[in-house]
Amino acid sequence: MFVDALLLQLGYNATLVAIGATLLGIAAGSTGTFLFLRKRALVSDAISHATLPGVCLAFMVMVWLGGDGRNLVGLLLGSAISAWIGLLCLNWLVQHTRLAEDAAIGAVLSVFFGFGVVLLTVIQTMGSGRQAGLESFLLGSTAGMLWADAMVIAVGGAVAVAMIVLLRRPMTLVAFDPDYALARGLPVARIDLAMMGLVMAVTVVGLKIVGLILIVALLIIPPVTARFWTERSDVVVLLAGLVGGFSGFVGAAISASAPNLPTGPIIVLVSFGCFVMSLLLAPGRGALAALLRHLRFQKRVHLRQGLLALAQGQPIYEALTLRLLRRAGLVRPDGVATELGRARAAKALRDERRWQAVRSDRDHEAAAALYDGLRDIETVLTRDQIAEVDRGIGGPKGVPA
Amino acid sequence: MSGAEFVPLSLPPLLIGIFAAIACALPGNFLVLRRQALIGDAISHVVLPGIVVAFLVTGIVATWPMMLGAAGAAVIAVVLIELIRRLGRIEPGAAMGVVFTSMFAAGVLLLEQSDTSTVHLDVEHALYGNLESLIWLDATGWASLVDAEALRNLPAELPRMAITLVVVAIFIAVFWRPLKLSTFDEGFARTLGIRTDLLGLALVITAAVAAVAAFDAVGSIIVIAMFICPPAAARLMTNRLEHQIAWSVLFATASAVIGYVLAGYGPLWLGGQDAVSAAGMIATVSGLILALAALFGPCRTRNGAPQQG
């Protein structure tokens, strides 16, 4: 079943949902990247919750005009307008009052959502049998998706991606350094608004599939996931789009393969799975890589200190140091240095002496700055320079009796 | 309206609403000042998987297991956010977004997968509660307030919310000085030997307790609104923390009372027949109060606070 779903063999509706979810994931992931780099990830939470009153008002207006009330384009238009008003309120609160952005986000989010809930109950009492289904915008509902709905989502997603391609350079600049962008003469406030407009577009498009509570996840999780793998912003945008698209596609496939698997939550959980994998496994920024780096560093320090102790004939009590030395064949199980161990210890001590000479010599100032107690001196100085240093130190002195 | 109608039908939900609003607004003051306002948002989302897991484990819809589950989920969420923030070196907002949305998604999935059709447990209920249904059937009028027999059948949410409010108030009163110090100048508080990290955690846990107790009665939406709107509005009224707390309590109470009355009677005045969601209306009113404070509050701008004396 699952493989069938992955190959789009599970019928008309499942195929529509899978394509729609993939496009949505790509658009959301790449849009969210700018928001994440701008450190305003949670603004999307306020925007998405602010769509609810718009959906309800649009429904009421359409019913009042004698229409069906469930026309998707009309509902999405209403949600876009109220999300935009919410965004303007948010910006106004941050700019014109002393409230911090997080308080403004929370205020807009809760008040708009609360008002939306009031309108939902009003609609429930309007008495018409047509009201059913507005709650589905809370958590998304892909059952009974129509060709027209899928087209709206596809076109919306495509427009969002096209806008990102067009605006990626100014948005990257603003995301990294708004002050510099302002000094360059870029209209930072307008670019910020464009960024938020994109977020709003993605939110509105995603209402049908994942719902307004979980769309935030698609805007935040893929960028955070992509950030683990690279330090380049354009690659983050691409990767985030990929992760988003992958989550959307696989999530839709999983949800189509069995009953009682709601699409929105499954998509979110798939992307969360990608996030956890990246958090653990990514090279460089991943937790496992950091752990390995730490262990390697610890090993080097212990070996180095152990060798110095051997060379100076001091006893070693540290269990880890002894174990590492033994495993490297530098000491025997009873703690006495082997032939190799004595040689390496002598070399370590001599290197330390060389470093001392280098660090007290003004001529080697640049090299001396690299001293950290671990670095091999051969990686810093040429063979000739080391010979020069050695002449200053002198050969092995006579062993005291 | 007569006491015979008011006491059984409106007094308990009104009191529960007021207690919940104040219990959330009190810690909210510190959260807003510490720029942790969205903790309330995160907690109210992760409450859902907590109650679903509690239901799956115990198999019954009972209050205490669910409160425990919700509190456990809140603690897990806080720990996860901190873990992801440190392990992945991600900014706190994004870490929070990753955790609470994923946990909420897991909650919805669990709810769909498990057979909860026979019990009253759904997403909508967790979101906007059911304040209106908390009525006190045994009451016959004002006299019932001193009637031990009738008092025994008060809605359980009322004493629970009152106790929560007292606990929250005691926490803030006992730790008033260290809380105030560490909120405004964490470095200075640390030099005085205050464990600011533990205090911060205690504050978040207190907020979580208030949120969990309140969501059961009034739903998540009031919890988020009351954590943020009354304290934020109060912040625009004054520069003194003591006054800010007083304002926030006043605003929270006003939101609860006006919101409840508007939800219950507003539609009747406008010619409708049915009441609208009280939780949503209370949140809306708190937003209107915040809007008024943002437009006219004496200390609304960053540098425009009036000089005193």
XYZ file of C-alpha atoms in Angstrom:
710
model
C 0.000 0.000 0.000
C 2.691 2.424 1.055
C 4.791 1.740 -2.046
C 1.702 2.165 -4.212
C 1.088 5.491 -2.551
C 4.673 6.567 -3.095
C 4.315 5.722 -6.782
C 1.052 7.692 -6.989
C -0.891 4.499 -7.718
C -3.490 4.948 -5.021
C -6.167 6.724 -6.891
C -7.090 10.170 -8.005
C -7.541 11.887 -4.654
C -4.390 10.481 -3.052
C -2.365 11.565 -6.063
C -3.771 15.080 -5.917
C -3.012 15.307 -2.203
C 0.533 13.998 -2.670
C 1.329 16.492 -5.427
C -0.251 19.341 -3.492
C 1.578 18.440 -0.283
C 4.905 18.193 -2.101
C 4.530 21.623 -3.694
C 3.377 23.065 -0.390
C 6.369 21.530 1.407
C 8.826 22.980 -1.111
C 7.292 26.441 -0.911
C 7.007 26.388 2.885
C 10.516 25.065 3.467
C 12.245 27.604 1.265
C 10.111 30.509 2.512
C 10.637 29.557 6.116
C 14.395 29.679 5.664
C 14.430 33.466 5.418
C 12.186 33.727 8.444
C 14.472 31.402 10.387
C 17.643 33.247 9.369
C 15.945 36.519 10.323
C 15.311 34.944 13.765
C 11.586 35.588 13.448
C 10.471 31.982 13.041
C 7.522 32.297 15.406
C 6.009 35.228 13.548
C 4.553 32.541 11.290
C 2.641 31.217 14.284
C 0.865 34.549 14.674
C 0.168 34.786 10.939
C -1.294 31.305 10.718
C -3.581 31.709 13.713
C -4.718 35.078 12.390
C -6.250 33.389 9.331
C -9.151 31.908 11.307
C -11.395 34.990 11.609
C -10.877 35.663 7.906
C -12.015 32.178 6.969
C -15.142 32.564 9.111
C -15.956 36.069 7.894
C -15.493 35.021 4.273
C -17.866 32.116 4.848
C -20.457 34.419 6.433
C -20.154 36.968 3.653
C -20.491 34.314 0.961
C -23.558 32.805 2.646
C -25.027 36.272 3.070
C -24.527 36.930 -0.634
C -26.380 33.731 -1.321
C -23.389 31.669 -2.357
C -22.228 28.275 -1.222
C -19.952 29.563 1.537
C -17.429 26.831 1.040
C -15.792 28.147 -2.083
C -12.100 27.541 -1.420
C -10.860 30.618 -3.290
C -13.191 32.856 -1.334
C -12.217 31.322 1.988
C -8.523 31.608 1.188
C -8.960 35.223 0.137
C -10.644 35.979 3.451
C -7.914 34.189 5.375
C -5.238 36.133 3.502
C -6.868 39.459 4.359
C -7.178 38.703 8.057
C -3.645 37.263 8.195
C -2.390 40.471 6.616
C -4.278 42.567 9.189
C -2.791 40.417 11.946
C 0.670 40.956 10.523
C 0.173 44.721 10.370
C -1.057 44.720 13.991
C 2.017 42.736 14.974
C 4.381 45.136 13.225
C 2.579 48.146 14.657
C 2.804 46.779 18.212
C 6.534 46.113 17.845
C 7.329 49.469 16.262
C 5.085 51.831 18.172
C 4.924 50.360 21.648
C 7.517 49.076 24.048
C 6.287 45.498 23.774
C 8.842 42.945 22.580
C 8.160 40.886 19.493
C 7.316 37.687 21.384
C 4.598 39.429 23.399
C 3.209 40.963 20.213
C 3.205 37.558 18.505
C 1.372 35.966 21.413
C -1.146 38.794 21.616
C -1.998 38.720 17.900
C -2.104 34.932 17.853
C -4.426 34.499 20.805
C -6.746 37.421 20.121
C -7.260 36.667 16.434
C -7.710 32.991 17.146
C -10.118 33.749 19.997
C -12.132 36.019 17.756
C -12.138 33.295 15.099
C -13.520 30.830 17.637
C -16.298 33.291 18.476
C -17.139 33.542 14.782
C -17.072 29.746 14.468
C -19.727 29.459 17.164
C -21.728 32.190 15.457
C -21.611 30.170 12.230
C -22.689 27.049 14.093
C -25.797 28.885 15.239
C -26.560 30.298 11.798
C -28.637 27.217 11.361
C -27.767 26.363 7.799
C -26.633 22.809 7.178
C -23.825 24.080 5.037
C -21.547 25.194 7.839
C -19.882 21.839 8.306
C -16.221 21.750 7.471
C -14.839 25.069 8.669
C -13.255 23.304 11.647
C -11.279 21.285 9.122
C -9.161 24.378 8.545
C -7.803 24.004 12.071
C -6.066 20.713 11.350
C -6.457 20.411 7.613
C -8.534 17.881 5.815
C -7.583 16.291 2.573
C -10.566 14.013 2.252
C -12.658 14.956 -0.719
C -10.152 17.358 -2.176
C -11.265 18.557 -5.584
C -9.281 19.150 -8.744
C -9.953 22.876 -8.365
C -8.634 22.864 -4.792
C -5.493 21.060 -5.866
C -4.998 23.582 -8.643
C -5.303 26.477 -6.188
C -2.659 24.868 -3.989
C -0.374 24.070 -6.921
C -0.598 27.557 -8.402
C -0.147 29.175 -4.986
C 2.900 27.040 -4.248
C 4.415 27.744 -7.663
C 3.899 31.508 -7.288
C 5.533 31.421 -3.847
C 8.568 29.547 -5.192
C 8.864 31.967 -8.122
C 8.760 34.928 -5.719
C 11.531 33.367 -3.659
C 13.706 32.930 -6.743
C 13.161 36.588 -7.603
C 13.646 37.996 -4.117
C 16.273 35.634 -2.751
C 19.217 38.045 -2.811
C 17.648 41.039 -1.037
C 15.892 38.712 1.401
C 19.159 36.935 2.241
C 20.869 40.248 2.839
C 18.094 41.509 5.079
C 17.961 38.210 6.944
C 21.659 38.315 7.782
C 22.331 41.991 8.369
C 19.387 44.394 8.260
C 21.562 47.352 9.264
C 23.952 46.796 6.398
C 21.043 46.357 4.004
C 19.610 49.659 5.222
C 22.956 51.355 4.714
C 23.081 49.947 1.194
C 19.825 51.753 0.520
C 17.594 48.683 0.346
C 13.980 49.175 1.455
C 14.326 46.862 4.456
C 10.822 47.426 5.797
C 9.308 46.575 2.430
C 11.484 43.490 1.974
C 10.442 42.351 5.442
C 6.834 42.808 4.431
C 7.435 40.847 1.231
C 8.975 38.054 3.309
C 5.936 38.035 5.563
C 3.683 38.183 2.525
C 5.304 34.993 1.258
C 4.808 33.351 4.651
C 1.198 34.415 4.532
C 0.784 32.991 1.028
C 2.242 29.640 2.114
C 0.024 29.623 5.210
C -3.101 30.314 3.204
C -2.233 27.670 0.612
C -1.474 25.150 3.358
C -4.740 25.675 5.268
C -6.501 22.965 3.290
C -3.803 20.298 3.667
C -2.171 20.729 7.070
C -4.411 23.278 8.750
C -3.585 26.528 10.449
C -2.186 25.105 13.662
C 0.405 22.856 12.029
C 1.456 24.938 9.012
C 3.952 26.622 11.354
C 5.803 23.327 11.551
C 6.342 23.256 7.781
C 7.752 26.779 7.922
C 10.124 26.100 10.820
C 11.245 22.466 10.820
C 12.693 22.141 7.259
C 14.917 25.251 7.530
C 16.187 24.195 10.946
C 16.881 20.742 9.513
C 18.673 22.132 6.455
C 20.782 24.463 8.580
C 22.562 21.449 10.084
C 24.054 20.424 6.763
C 25.562 23.597 5.378
C 26.854 27.057 6.167
C 25.721 28.597 2.852
C 22.392 30.397 2.789
C 21.456 29.513 -0.805
C 22.112 25.838 -0.079
C 19.984 26.102 3.076
C 17.097 27.449 0.998
C 17.439 24.593 -1.505
C 17.820 21.912 1.146
C 14.921 23.275 3.169
C 12.763 23.127 0.052
C 13.892 19.546 -0.505
C 13.193 18.498 3.087
C 9.803 20.205 2.940
C 8.910 18.602 -0.365
C 10.108 15.186 0.805
C 8.092 15.454 4.024
C 5.022 16.540 2.114
C 5.285 13.701 -0.389
C 6.153 10.900 2.031
C 3.689 12.210 4.600
C 0.866 12.274 2.083
C 1.812 8.768 0.911
C 1.845 7.358 4.448
C -1.451 8.977 5.273
C -3.038 7.558 2.127
C -1.809 4.043 2.841
C -3.924 3.378 5.931
C -7.047 4.747 7.591
C -6.965 7.132 10.553
C -3.679 8.726 9.522
C -4.441 12.447 9.189
C -2.295 14.066 6.502
C -1.184 17.221 8.300
C 0.189 15.629 11.477
C 1.891 12.855 9.478
C 3.668 15.404 7.262
C 4.806 17.280 10.360
C 6.044 14.109 12.006
C 7.959 13.048 8.868
C 9.728 16.393 8.813
C 10.382 16.069 12.544
C 11.973 12.692 11.782
C 14.245 14.400 9.241
C 15.076 16.984 11.881
C 16.020 14.405 14.501
C 18.188 12.507 11.995
C 19.964 15.729 11.071
C 20.367 16.797 14.673
C 22.090 13.512 15.411
C 23.916 12.657 12.211
C 24.801 15.832 10.327
C 28.520 16.320 9.870
C 29.871 19.456 11.487
C 26.844 20.724 13.410
C 25.290 17.374 14.331
C 25.338 16.001 17.862
C 27.134 12.780 16.912
C 29.843 14.681 15.018
C 30.298 16.981 18.004
C 30.594 13.981 20.320
C 33.193 12.334 18.055
C 35.121 15.603 17.862
C 35.079 15.854 21.612
C 36.266 12.246 22.073
C 39.077 12.723 19.548
C 40.211 15.873 21.290
C 40.055 14.179 24.682
C 42.156 11.295 23.349
C 44.811 13.620 21.977
C 45.073 15.555 25.224
C 45.339 12.396 27.296
C 47.946 10.820 25.013
C 50.040 13.964 24.944
C 49.957 14.481 28.697
C 50.644 10.788 29.237
C 53.705 10.895 26.977
C 55.054 13.978 28.746
C 54.581 12.264 32.087
C 56.396 9.154 30.794
C 59.286 11.269 29.523
C 59.692 12.990 32.866
C 59.392 9.725 34.765
C 56.261 10.781 36.605
C 53.725 8.133 37.628
C 50.381 8.130 35.749
C 47.239 7.633 37.824
C 44.572 8.694 35.318
C 42.807 5.514 34.194
C 41.793 6.833 30.767
C 45.336 8.002 29.995
C 46.755 4.591 30.944
C 44.169 2.784 28.857
C 44.855 4.952 25.815
C 48.618 4.542 26.148
C 48.269 0.793 26.545
C 45.975 0.514 23.547
C 48.457 2.491 21.429
C 51.211 0.064 22.512
C 53.122 2.791 24.296
C 53.118 1.225 27.764
C 52.983 -2.359 28.991
C 50.062 -3.505 31.145
C 52.111 -2.855 34.293
C 52.516 0.787 33.316
C 56.159 0.642 32.194
C 56.879 2.345 28.880
C 57.648 0.171 25.849
C 60.468 0.900 23.425
C 58.060 2.802 21.178
C 56.582 4.581 24.166
C 59.992 5.784 25.345
C 60.815 7.062 21.874
C 57.497 8.862 21.487
C 57.783 10.278 24.986
C 61.229 11.630 24.284
C 59.950 13.147 21.070
C 57.012 14.728 22.893
C 59.259 16.228 25.536
C 61.668 17.500 22.921
C 58.753 19.057 20.959
C 57.597 20.756 24.120
C 61.121 22.154 24.618
C 61.133 23.325 20.986
C 57.785 25.056 21.473
C 59.191 26.797 24.528
C 62.048 28.105 22.457
C 59.708 29.168 19.655
C 57.352 30.944 22.036
C 60.124 32.932 23.657
C 61.484 34.009 20.268
C 60.070 37.188 18.743
C 60.916 35.962 15.233
C 58.446 33.085 15.536
C 55.601 35.164 16.910
C 53.088 33.995 14.283
C 53.959 30.328 14.798
C 53.920 30.709 18.588
C 50.341 31.975 18.468
C 49.315 28.533 17.181
C 50.559 26.764 20.311
C 47.781 24.902 22.100
C 49.662 22.082 23.778
C 48.567 19.547 21.160
C 49.773 20.726 17.778
C 52.740 18.921 16.233
C 55.498 21.399 15.686
C 56.206 19.915 12.242
C 52.869 21.248 11.016
C 53.854 24.800 11.888
C 57.579 25.107 11.150
C 59.657 23.878 8.201
C 62.368 21.305 8.714
C 65.023 24.012 8.417
C 63.347 26.149 11.042
C 63.139 23.185 13.413
C 66.820 22.488 12.861
C 67.500 26.141 13.683
C 65.503 25.869 16.886
C 67.280 22.621 17.777
C 70.661 24.344 17.445
C 69.511 26.837 20.070
C 68.385 24.074 22.416
C 71.450 21.952 21.886
C 71.740 18.174 21.659
C 70.852 15.691 24.369
C 72.591 16.559 27.591
C 74.376 13.899 29.535
C 72.037 11.727 31.576
C 72.551 12.528 35.260
C 73.876 9.583 37.191
C -31.568 38.549 36.599
C -32.552 36.804 39.795
C -30.235 34.921 42.081
C -32.091 31.716 41.361
C -30.918 31.904 37.787
C -27.589 33.652 38.222
C -26.068 31.506 40.958
C -26.433 28.083 39.326
C -25.879 29.087 35.712
C -23.533 32.049 35.583
C -21.706 32.385 38.870
C -19.515 29.233 38.625
C -18.314 29.785 35.040
C -17.772 33.462 35.746
C -15.676 32.717 38.837
C -13.753 29.961 37.043
C -13.043 32.345 34.185
C -11.828 35.047 36.538
C -9.640 32.677 38.563
C -8.140 31.156 35.409
C -7.478 34.570 33.919
C -5.709 35.867 37.034
C -3.757 32.639 37.583
C -2.363 32.933 34.063
C -1.850 36.686 34.108
C 0.270 36.672 37.300
C 3.182 34.565 35.959
C 2.526 36.142 32.551
C 3.837 39.462 33.889
C 7.265 37.968 34.431
C 7.199 35.953 31.215
C 6.432 39.068 29.183
C 9.214 41.031 30.872
C 11.666 38.151 30.358
C 10.703 37.826 26.692
C 9.481 34.293 27.260
C 5.878 35.129 26.497
C 5.532 32.325 23.964
C 6.235 29.638 26.575
C 2.515 29.832 27.306
C 1.767 29.191 23.643
C 4.107 26.200 23.552
C 2.703 24.718 26.776
C -0.873 25.025 25.643
C -0.058 23.107 22.448
C 1.792 20.230 24.114
C -1.009 19.746 26.617
C -2.891 17.815 23.924
C -0.481 14.841 23.581
C -0.256 14.792 27.383
C -3.958 14.300 27.903
C -4.228 11.815 25.035
C -1.424 9.671 26.438
C -2.972 9.890 29.909
C -6.265 8.730 28.449
C -4.631 5.859 26.554
C -2.778 4.699 29.671
C -5.689 4.893 32.085
C -8.518 4.302 29.637
C -10.807 6.782 31.367
C -11.528 10.452 31.047
C -10.654 11.469 34.586
C -9.290 14.758 35.700
C -6.222 13.865 37.702
C -4.507 11.500 35.231
C -5.089 14.034 32.490
C -3.689 16.897 34.540
C -0.665 14.769 35.355
C -0.246 13.831 31.707
C -0.530 17.432 30.624
C 1.961 18.583 33.248
C 4.338 15.780 32.249
C 4.076 16.771 28.596
C 4.783 20.399 29.508
C 7.919 19.423 31.408
C 9.060 17.140 28.568
C 8.522 19.976 26.109
C 10.561 22.436 28.179
C 13.392 19.921 28.522
C 13.268 19.066 24.797
C 13.375 22.735 23.797
C 16.407 23.304 25.989
C 18.082 20.121 24.708
C 17.544 20.983 21.039
C 18.643 24.547 21.634
C 21.929 23.409 23.180
C 22.648 20.348 21.037
C 21.802 21.975 17.747
C 22.786 25.536 18.649
C 19.451 26.794 17.347
C 17.814 30.040 18.421
C 15.191 29.495 21.136
C 12.210 30.590 19.041
C 12.897 28.050 16.312
C 13.646 25.293 18.840
C 10.310 26.017 20.483
C 8.557 25.947 17.121
C 10.049 22.566 16.264
C 9.070 20.988 19.583
C 5.552 22.219 20.168
C 4.315 21.685 16.620
C 5.736 18.156 16.504
C 4.266 17.254 19.879
C 0.921 18.703 18.884
C 1.015 16.707 15.639
C 1.806 13.565 17.628
C -1.167 14.323 19.883
C -3.547 14.705 16.949
C -2.246 11.482 15.392
C -2.647 9.543 18.661
C -6.149 10.895 19.036
C -7.071 9.755 15.510
C -5.484 6.358 15.983
C -7.078 5.552 19.308
C -10.720 4.811 19.770
C -11.944 7.925 21.505
C -15.252 8.126 19.732
C -17.094 7.000 22.844
C -15.617 9.644 25.099
C -15.635 13.387 25.004
C -12.065 14.065 24.003
C -11.304 16.068 20.934
C -9.040 18.765 19.635
C -11.689 21.452 19.632
C -12.446 20.830 23.285
C -8.778 21.202 24.214
C -8.558 24.382 22.172
C -11.529 26.310 23.358
C -12.763 24.488 26.412
C -16.329 24.566 27.520
C -16.754 27.271 30.085
C -20.500 27.555 29.608
C -21.160 23.953 30.633
C -19.671 24.322 34.106
C -22.958 24.906 35.846
C -23.948 24.263 39.454
C -27.207 22.386 39.310
C -27.752 22.105 43.049
C -27.888 25.819 43.610
C -31.235 27.426 44.019
C -30.229 31.001 44.765
C -27.837 33.093 46.782
C -28.677 31.033 49.873
C -26.971 28.039 48.327
C -23.611 29.702 48.838
C -23.841 28.888 52.549
C -25.589 25.564 52.083
C -23.051 22.789 52.676
C -25.194 20.243 50.910
C -25.351 22.260 47.705
C -21.721 23.378 47.917
C -20.610 19.765 47.789
C -21.788 19.582 44.191
C -20.008 22.648 42.945
C -18.296 22.009 39.608
C -14.937 20.478 40.514
C -13.151 23.002 38.300
C -14.068 25.872 40.613
C -12.185 24.793 43.766
C -9.356 23.434 41.604
C -8.916 26.734 39.815
C -9.123 28.631 43.097
C -6.408 26.433 44.615
C -4.235 26.922 41.531
C -4.645 30.664 41.794
C -3.645 30.582 45.462
C -0.587 28.425 44.685
C 0.534 30.736 41.890
C -0.008 33.820 44.037
C 1.935 32.286 46.928
C 4.828 31.380 44.627
C 5.049 34.934 43.348
C 4.675 36.463 46.807
C 7.344 34.223 48.358
C 9.861 34.695 45.562
C 8.919 38.301 44.876
C 12.318 39.892 45.425
C 14.463 37.298 43.648
C 11.961 37.113 40.785
C 11.951 40.864 40.354
C 15.731 41.092 40.565
C 16.428 38.264 38.165
C 13.830 39.521 35.705
C 15.317 42.989 35.428
C 19.007 42.298 35.955
C 19.936 38.652 35.799
C 23.659 39.301 36.145
C 23.198 41.336 39.301
C 20.842 38.717 40.736
C 23.511 36.074 40.164
C 26.157 38.103 41.967
C 23.801 38.218 44.959
C 23.836 34.420 44.971
C 20.348 33.907 43.528
C 20.084 30.712 41.487
C 18.577 32.445 38.475
C 18.498 29.288 36.374
C 16.476 27.381 38.983
C 14.234 30.386 39.521
C 13.584 30.658 35.785
C 12.679 26.983 35.641
C 10.411 27.360 38.676
C 8.639 30.251 36.981
C 8.076 28.218 33.820
C 6.774 25.292 35.869
C 4.426 27.597 37.772
C 3.169 28.933 34.459
C 2.720 25.356 33.262
C 0.710 24.477 36.387
C -1.554 27.466 35.817
C -1.894 26.610 32.124
C -2.701 22.948 32.735
C -5.255 23.719 35.431
C -6.859 26.400 33.287
C -6.968 24.573 29.960
C -9.172 21.852 31.422
C -11.826 24.363 32.381
C -11.489 27.055 29.789
C -9.337 25.738 26.916
C -5.944 26.646 25.554
C -7.005 29.800 23.809
C -7.779 31.683 27.037
C -4.546 30.424 28.529
C -2.409 31.943 25.773
C -4.406 35.164 25.715
C -4.267 35.612 29.494
C -0.554 34.870 29.706
C 0.147 37.719 27.337
C -2.602 40.284 26.811
C -3.329 41.547 30.354
C 0.376 41.764 31.340
C 1.270 43.376 28.011
C -1.517 45.937 28.424
C -0.434 46.532 32.023
C 3.122 47.043 30.851
C 1.896 49.965 28.750
C 0.218 51.580 31.762
C 3.028 51.893 34.258
C 6.753 51.635 34.910
C 6.473 49.976 38.314
C 6.237 46.204 38.564
C 3.883 46.349 41.555
C 1.474 48.559 39.654
C 1.874 46.450 36.542
C 0.767 43.336 38.427
C -2.210 45.183 39.846
C -3.208 46.457 36.403
C -2.808 42.996 34.897
C -5.087 41.465 37.547
C -7.633 44.194 36.860
C -7.424 43.656 33.098
C -7.654 39.882 33.448
C -10.740 40.187 35.642
C -12.314 42.714 33.310
C -11.640 40.494 30.280
C -13.193 37.490 31.978
C -16.312 39.329 33.173
C -16.952 41.406 30.061
C -16.080 38.504 27.759
C -18.396 36.122 29.585
C -21.267 38.592 29.648
C -20.820 39.533 25.985
C -20.639 35.882 24.946
C -23.730 34.975 26.926
C -25.927 37.992 26.342
C -24.361 39.898 23.450
C -26.062 37.799 20.752
C -29.393 38.209 22.544
C -29.025 41.986 22.443
C -28.231 41.745 18.750
C -31.313 39.672 18.131
C -29.701 36.233 17.970
C -30.817 33.291 20.041
C -27.670 31.382 20.970
C -24.615 32.302 22.954
C -21.176 32.324 21.341
C -17.957 30.824 22.687
C -17.121 32.443 26.010
C -13.451 31.452 25.783
C -13.076 33.100 22.402
C -14.938 36.200 23.559
C -12.757 36.556 26.667
C -9.643 36.375 24.473
C -11.140 38.937 22.102
C -11.963 41.338 24.940
C -8.454 41.017 26.342
C -7.169 41.923 22.879
C -9.410 44.992 22.762
C -8.083 46.069 26.171
C -4.540 45.629 24.873
C -5.396 47.660 21.774
C -6.761 50.499 23.936
C -3.657 50.402 26.130
C -1.421 50.425 23.042
C -3.241 53.462 21.675
C -3.684 55.497 24.869
C -1.579 53.943 27.654
C 0.617 56.502 29.434
C 3.776 54.386 29.135
C 3.136 52.899 25.725
C 6.305 53.972 23.887
C 9.853 52.939 24.641
C 11.151 56.392 25.527
C 7.969 58.350 26.049
C 7.232 57.318 29.606
C 6.257 60.376 31.631
C 8.833 61.596 34.113
C 7.674 61.307 37.665
C 8.228 64.091 40.183
